[in-house]
XYZ file of C-alpha atoms in Angstrom:
270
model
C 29.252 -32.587 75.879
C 29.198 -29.159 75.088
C 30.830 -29.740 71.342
C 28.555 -32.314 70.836
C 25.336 -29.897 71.519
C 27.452 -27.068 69.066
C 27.725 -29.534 66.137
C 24.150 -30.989 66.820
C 22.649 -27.486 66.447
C 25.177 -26.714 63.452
C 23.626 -29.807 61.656
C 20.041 -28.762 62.444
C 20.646 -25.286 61.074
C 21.818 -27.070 58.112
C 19.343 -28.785 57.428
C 16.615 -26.005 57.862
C 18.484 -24.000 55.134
C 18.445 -27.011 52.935
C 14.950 -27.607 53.254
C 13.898 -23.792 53.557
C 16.304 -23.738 49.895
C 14.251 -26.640 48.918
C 10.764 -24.958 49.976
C 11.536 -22.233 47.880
C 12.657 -23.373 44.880
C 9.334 -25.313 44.997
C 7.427 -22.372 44.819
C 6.641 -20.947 41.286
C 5.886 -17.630 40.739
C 4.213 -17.033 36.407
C 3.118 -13.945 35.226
C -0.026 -13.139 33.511
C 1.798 -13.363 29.780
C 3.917 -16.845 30.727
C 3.138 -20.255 31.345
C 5.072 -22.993 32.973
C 5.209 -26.084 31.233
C 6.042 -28.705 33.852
C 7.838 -32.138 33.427
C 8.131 -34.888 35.597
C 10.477 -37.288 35.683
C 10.945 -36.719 31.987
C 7.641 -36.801 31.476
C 4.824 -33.999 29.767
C 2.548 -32.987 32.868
C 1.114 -29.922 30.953
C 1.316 -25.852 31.769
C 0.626 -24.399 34.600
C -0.299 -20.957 35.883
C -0.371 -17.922 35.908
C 0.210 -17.020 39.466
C 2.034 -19.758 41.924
C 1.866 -23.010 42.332
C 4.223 -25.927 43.585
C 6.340 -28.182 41.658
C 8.191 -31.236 43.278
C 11.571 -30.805 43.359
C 14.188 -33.097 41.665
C 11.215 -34.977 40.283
C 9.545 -32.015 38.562
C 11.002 -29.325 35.737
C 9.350 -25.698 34.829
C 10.374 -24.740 31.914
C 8.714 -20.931 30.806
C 7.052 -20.051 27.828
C 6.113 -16.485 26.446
C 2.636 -15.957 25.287
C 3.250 -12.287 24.357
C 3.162 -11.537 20.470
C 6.425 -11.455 19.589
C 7.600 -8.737 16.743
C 10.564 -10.511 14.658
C 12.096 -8.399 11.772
C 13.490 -10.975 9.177
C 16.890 -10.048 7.778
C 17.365 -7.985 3.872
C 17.071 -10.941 1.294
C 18.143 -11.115 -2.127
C 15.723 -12.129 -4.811
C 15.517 -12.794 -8.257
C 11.518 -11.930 -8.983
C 9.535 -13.839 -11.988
C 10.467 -10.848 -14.481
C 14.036 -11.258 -13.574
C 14.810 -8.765 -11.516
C 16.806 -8.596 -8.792
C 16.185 -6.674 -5.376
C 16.690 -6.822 -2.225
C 13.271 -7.123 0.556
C 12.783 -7.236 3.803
C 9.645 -7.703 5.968
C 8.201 -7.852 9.445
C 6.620 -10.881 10.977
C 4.169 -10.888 14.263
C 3.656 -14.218 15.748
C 2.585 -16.181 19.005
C 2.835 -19.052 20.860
C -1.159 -20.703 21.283
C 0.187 -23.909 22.574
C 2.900 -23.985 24.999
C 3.170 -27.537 24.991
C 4.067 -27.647 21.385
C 6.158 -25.021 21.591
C 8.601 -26.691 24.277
C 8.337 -30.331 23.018
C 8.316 -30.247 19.089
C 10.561 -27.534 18.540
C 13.941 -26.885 19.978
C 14.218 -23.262 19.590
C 10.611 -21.881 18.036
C 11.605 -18.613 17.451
C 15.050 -19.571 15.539
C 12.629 -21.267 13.966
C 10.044 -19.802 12.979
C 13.088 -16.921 11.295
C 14.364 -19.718 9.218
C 10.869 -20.518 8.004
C 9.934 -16.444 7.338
C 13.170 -16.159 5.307
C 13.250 -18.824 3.379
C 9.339 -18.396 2.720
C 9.744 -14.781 1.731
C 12.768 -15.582 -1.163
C 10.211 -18.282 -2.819
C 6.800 -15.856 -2.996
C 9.056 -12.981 -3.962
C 10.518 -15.114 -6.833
C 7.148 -16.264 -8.045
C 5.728 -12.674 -8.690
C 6.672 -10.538 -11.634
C 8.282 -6.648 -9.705
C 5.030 -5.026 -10.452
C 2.498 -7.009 -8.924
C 5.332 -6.990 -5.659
C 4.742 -3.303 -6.009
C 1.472 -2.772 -6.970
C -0.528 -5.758 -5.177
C 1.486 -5.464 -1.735
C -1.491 -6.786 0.605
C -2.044 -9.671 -1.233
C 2.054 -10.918 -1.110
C 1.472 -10.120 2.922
C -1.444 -12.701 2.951
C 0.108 -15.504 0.837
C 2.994 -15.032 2.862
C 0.965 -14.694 6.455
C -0.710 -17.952 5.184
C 2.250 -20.193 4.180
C 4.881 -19.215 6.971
C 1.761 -19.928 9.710
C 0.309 -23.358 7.780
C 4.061 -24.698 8.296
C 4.775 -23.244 11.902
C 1.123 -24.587 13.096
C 2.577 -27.638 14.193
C 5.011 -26.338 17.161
C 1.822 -24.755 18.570
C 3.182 -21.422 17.071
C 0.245 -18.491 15.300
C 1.349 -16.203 13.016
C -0.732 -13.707 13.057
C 0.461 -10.663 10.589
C 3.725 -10.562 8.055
C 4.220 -7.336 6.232
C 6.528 -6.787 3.472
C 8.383 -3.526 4.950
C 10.932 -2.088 1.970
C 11.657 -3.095 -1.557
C 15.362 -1.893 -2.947
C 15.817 -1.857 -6.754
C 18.697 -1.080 -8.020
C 19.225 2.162 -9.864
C 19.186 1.145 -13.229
C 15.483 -0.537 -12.759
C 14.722 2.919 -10.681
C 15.929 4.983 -13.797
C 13.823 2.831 -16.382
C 10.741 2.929 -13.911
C 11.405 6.889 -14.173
C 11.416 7.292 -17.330
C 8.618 4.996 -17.967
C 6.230 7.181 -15.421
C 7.370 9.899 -17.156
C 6.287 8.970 -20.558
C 3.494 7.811 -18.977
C 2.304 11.127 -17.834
C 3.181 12.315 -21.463
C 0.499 10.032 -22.526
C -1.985 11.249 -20.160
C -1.411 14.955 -21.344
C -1.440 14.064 -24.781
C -4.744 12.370 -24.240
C -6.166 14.579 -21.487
C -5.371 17.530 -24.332
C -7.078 15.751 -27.881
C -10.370 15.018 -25.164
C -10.268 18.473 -25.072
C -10.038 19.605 -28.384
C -12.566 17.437 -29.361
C -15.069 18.714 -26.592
C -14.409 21.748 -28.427
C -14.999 20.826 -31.833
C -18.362 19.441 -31.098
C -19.265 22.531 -29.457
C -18.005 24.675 -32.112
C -19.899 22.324 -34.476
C -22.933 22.910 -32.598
C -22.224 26.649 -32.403
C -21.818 26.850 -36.163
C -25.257 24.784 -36.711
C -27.269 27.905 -34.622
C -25.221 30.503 -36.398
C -26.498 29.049 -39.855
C -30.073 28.630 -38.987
C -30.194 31.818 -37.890
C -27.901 34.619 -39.502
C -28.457 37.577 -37.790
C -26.782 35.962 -34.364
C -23.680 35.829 -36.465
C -23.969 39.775 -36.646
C -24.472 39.743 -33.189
C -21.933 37.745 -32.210
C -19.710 39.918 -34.074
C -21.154 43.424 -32.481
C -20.097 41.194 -29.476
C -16.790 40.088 -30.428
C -15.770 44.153 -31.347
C -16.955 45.267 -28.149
C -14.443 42.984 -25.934
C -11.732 44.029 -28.583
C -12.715 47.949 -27.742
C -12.198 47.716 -24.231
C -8.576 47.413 -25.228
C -6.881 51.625 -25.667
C -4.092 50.438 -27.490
C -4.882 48.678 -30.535
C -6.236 49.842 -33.875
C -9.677 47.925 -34.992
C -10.739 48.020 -38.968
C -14.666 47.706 -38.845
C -15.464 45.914 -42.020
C -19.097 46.447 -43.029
C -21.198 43.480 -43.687
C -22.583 43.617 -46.982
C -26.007 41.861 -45.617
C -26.331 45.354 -44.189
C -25.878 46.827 -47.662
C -28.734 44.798 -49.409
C -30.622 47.740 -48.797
C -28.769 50.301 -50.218
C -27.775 48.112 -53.202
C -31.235 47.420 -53.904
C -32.678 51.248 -54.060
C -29.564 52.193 -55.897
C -30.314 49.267 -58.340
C -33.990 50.549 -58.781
C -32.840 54.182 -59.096
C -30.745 53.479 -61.915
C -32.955 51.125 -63.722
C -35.900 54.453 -63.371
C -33.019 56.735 -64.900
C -32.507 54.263 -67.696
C -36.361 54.309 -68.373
C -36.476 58.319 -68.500
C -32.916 58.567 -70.916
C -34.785 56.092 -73.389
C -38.330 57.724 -73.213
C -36.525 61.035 -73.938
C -33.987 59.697 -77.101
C -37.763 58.418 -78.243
């Protein structure tokens, strides 16, 4: 009697774990950033949560899906660009899930997935731009390719939301040639940057020369002006030449004085 009482209670205790086991893995416990997308029998019953709920078990499945942004780097490719040249890119792609039901039905693995699709979407738009515009127009390869990789992943319920182009390796013969061409392009500027200049100055010169003329005694002055800065100078010799404007004068009484002596010598031989 008594061994039947001992295995009657062992049975009952086994059964309360069994059910208490059961209880518990009916209980579901999804965070704020996860939802549970429940099947039963086989069947698509939708997510649930966040926070707990039951599910049936044996009948129902959970299966969790992350509804964080998820920050993917996609592996160095090798590209040939439109100008045939070959490098070596790499970007960064930012993407979500916005329908978890997608997510877990039409895709097996989204995130292998959406990888494939970033790489293989990357080597195409890279090839069908020429090195400079991948260079030079960066934003707009980031939206062509932010556009493309999320029209095709849009279907497993999956947003992308950014894709950034992160590092562009050329190899060192293109580096050298882009070198030298920068170089010779900053040549050019000089060269242009320094005939601008010169012919600022010959206009002003021009213009300088055109008040000098109409009026001739600022050319004087100017001069007065020009041996004054050359004066502050101790160690140099200066040779003053004298303008002959400024002998007119002197020229012109010493002209009328000899003419007067000429007059007097002939009265007198008269």
């Amino acid at each position: 009697m008594g061994g039947a009482t001992f295995f009657l209670l062992a049975c009952l205790a086994v059964l309360a774990f069994i059910a208490l086991m059961i209880l518990l893995s009916a209980i579901k416990i999804v965070p704020e950033y996860e939802r549970g997308v429940i099947f039963r029998l086989g069947r698509l019953m939708g997510p649930r949560g966040p926070g707990i709920f039951f599910v049936i078990p044996v009948f129902e499945r959970m299966v969790r899906v992350d509804m964080r942004v998820i920050t993917m780097d996609v592996p160095v490719q090798e590209v040939i660009t439109l100008d045939n040249v070959t490098i070596k890119v790499n970007a960064v792609l930012y993407f979500q899930v916005i329908n978890p039901n997608w997510a877990v039905t039409k895709v097996m693995d989204y995130i292998r997935a959406t990888m494939q699709i970033a790489q293989t979407t990357l080597r195409s738009v890279v090839g069908q731009v020429e090195l400079d515009e991948l260079l030079a127009q960066r934003e707009k390869i980031n939206q062509k390719l932010q556009q493309i990789i999320d029209e095709q992943t849009e279907p497993w319920g999956i947003k992308v939301t950014i894709v950034e182009v992160k590092d562009v390796e050329l190899p060192q013969n293109m580096q050298r040639a882009m070198a030298r061409q920068a170089e010779a392009e900053r040549e050019k500027r000089a060269k242009l940057i320094h005939a601008d200049g010169e012919l600022q100055a010959s206009r002003t010169l021009a213009e300088a020369a055109r008040v000098l003329a109409s009026e001739p005694t600022t050319l004087q002055l100017r001069y007065l002006q020009t041996l004054t800065e050359i004066a502050t100078e101790k160690n140099s010799t200066i040779v003053f030449p004298l303008p002959i404007d400024m002998l007119k004068t002197f020229l012109a009484s010493n002209n009328g004085a000899t003419s007067d002596e000429r007059r007097i010598v002939r009265s007198e031989e008269a």
